[in-house]
Amino acid sequence: MNNNIKKLREELNLSQKTLADTVGVCRETICKLEAGKYNPSLRLAHNISRALGVCIETVFEFED
C-alpha cells in the first residue's frame, strides 16, 4: 500500500512528532509509515486522514 502521508504532512507544515502526537502513536511509527515499511490498522489510517483533513483515499492508495 502506498501513501501520501509525508507530502500531505509537509503541506500542512506538521512535523512527524506533531502528527504522531495528534493520532496517538510515536514518531517512529509515522517515520515507518512514510517509508512504506509499515501498514497501519484501519483505525490508525482513519485517524491520520482526519488529522490531515482529507479522506482516507487521498492518504492511502490501495492496490488491487
mmCIF file of C-alpha atoms in Angstrom:
data_model
loop_
_atom_site.group_PDB
_atom_site.id
_atom_site.type_symbol
_atom_site.label_atom_id
_atom_site.label_comp_id
_atom_site.label_asym_id
_atom_site.label_seq_id
_atom_site.Cartn_x
_atom_site.Cartn_y
_atom_site.Cartn_z
ATOM 1 C CA MET A 1 0.000 0.000 0.000
ATOM 2 C CA ASN A 2 1.375 3.373 -0.984
ATOM 3 C CA ASN A 3 0.672 6.529 0.973
ATOM 4 C CA ASN A 4 0.928 10.299 0.712
ATOM 5 C CA ILE A 5 1.468 10.993 4.401
ATOM 6 C CA LYS A 6 4.757 12.846 4.037
ATOM 7 C CA LYS A 7 3.530 15.060 1.197
ATOM 8 C CA LEU A 8 0.287 15.946 2.973
ATOM 9 C CA ARG A 9 2.011 16.425 6.334
ATOM 10 C CA GLU A 10 4.593 18.772 4.834
ATOM 11 C CA GLU A 11 1.885 20.766 3.021
ATOM 12 C CA LEU A 12 0.386 21.446 6.464
ATOM 13 C CA ASN A 13 3.814 22.235 7.949
ATOM 14 C CA LEU A 14 3.427 19.456 10.507
ATOM 15 C CA SER A 15 6.380 17.616 11.954
ATOM 16 C CA GLN A 16 6.340 13.849 12.274
ATOM 17 C CA LYS A 17 6.185 14.326 16.049
ATOM 18 C CA THR A 18 3.176 16.634 15.865
ATOM 19 C CA LEU A 19 1.260 14.238 13.620
ATOM 20 C CA ALA A 20 2.244 11.310 15.826
ATOM 21 C CA ASP A 21 1.056 13.084 18.960
ATOM 22 C CA THR A 22 -2.221 14.006 17.267
ATOM 23 C CA VAL A 23 -3.021 10.417 16.292
ATOM 24 C CA GLY A 24 -1.610 8.805 19.435
ATOM 25 C CA VAL A 25 1.455 6.974 18.149
ATOM 26 C CA CYS A 26 5.209 7.510 18.427
ATOM 27 C CA ARG A 27 7.177 9.497 15.846
ATOM 28 C CA GLU A 28 8.912 6.312 14.720
ATOM 29 C CA THR A 29 5.564 4.885 13.600
ATOM 30 C CA ILE A 30 4.966 7.890 11.349
ATOM 31 C CA CYS A 31 8.513 7.538 10.014
ATOM 32 C CA LYS A 32 7.925 3.850 9.163
ATOM 33 C CA LEU A 33 4.575 4.631 7.567
ATOM 34 C CA GLU A 34 6.083 7.332 5.365
ATOM 35 C CA ALA A 35 8.871 4.958 4.308
ATOM 36 C CA GLY A 36 6.350 2.257 3.400
ATOM 37 C CA LYS A 37 7.756 -0.136 5.990
ATOM 38 C CA TYR A 38 4.529 -0.433 7.972
ATOM 39 C CA ASN A 39 0.853 -0.722 7.075
ATOM 40 C CA PRO A 40 -1.464 0.910 9.591
ATOM 41 C CA SER A 41 -4.558 -0.532 11.173
ATOM 42 C CA LEU A 42 -7.813 0.771 9.771
ATOM 43 C CA ARG A 43 -8.301 2.871 12.911
ATOM 44 C CA LEU A 44 -4.851 4.470 12.577
ATOM 45 C CA ALA A 45 -5.375 5.096 8.856
ATOM 46 C CA HIS A 46 -8.673 6.810 9.668
ATOM 47 C CA ASN A 47 -7.084 8.911 12.428
ATOM 48 C CA ILE A 48 -4.243 10.001 10.147
ATOM 49 C CA SER A 49 -6.600 11.014 7.366
ATOM 50 C CA ARG A 50 -8.713 13.032 9.816
ATOM 51 C CA ALA A 51 -5.621 14.707 11.273
ATOM 52 C CA LEU A 52 -4.525 15.661 7.754
ATOM 53 C CA GLY A 53 -8.022 16.895 6.881
ATOM 54 C CA VAL A 54 -8.542 14.669 3.857
ATOM 55 C CA CYS A 55 -10.377 11.458 3.022
ATOM 56 C CA ILE A 56 -8.632 8.165 3.608
ATOM 57 C CA GLU A 57 -8.345 7.514 -0.142
ATOM 58 C CA THR A 58 -6.267 10.674 -0.511
ATOM 59 C CA VAL A 59 -3.762 9.462 2.075
ATOM 60 C CA PHE A 60 -3.606 5.771 1.174
ATOM 61 C CA GLU A 61 -3.520 4.171 -2.252
ATOM 62 C CA PHE A 62 -4.956 0.671 -2.000
ATOM 63 C CA GLU A 63 -3.787 -1.671 -4.713
ATOM 64 C CA ASP A 64 -5.926 -4.498 -6.102
#
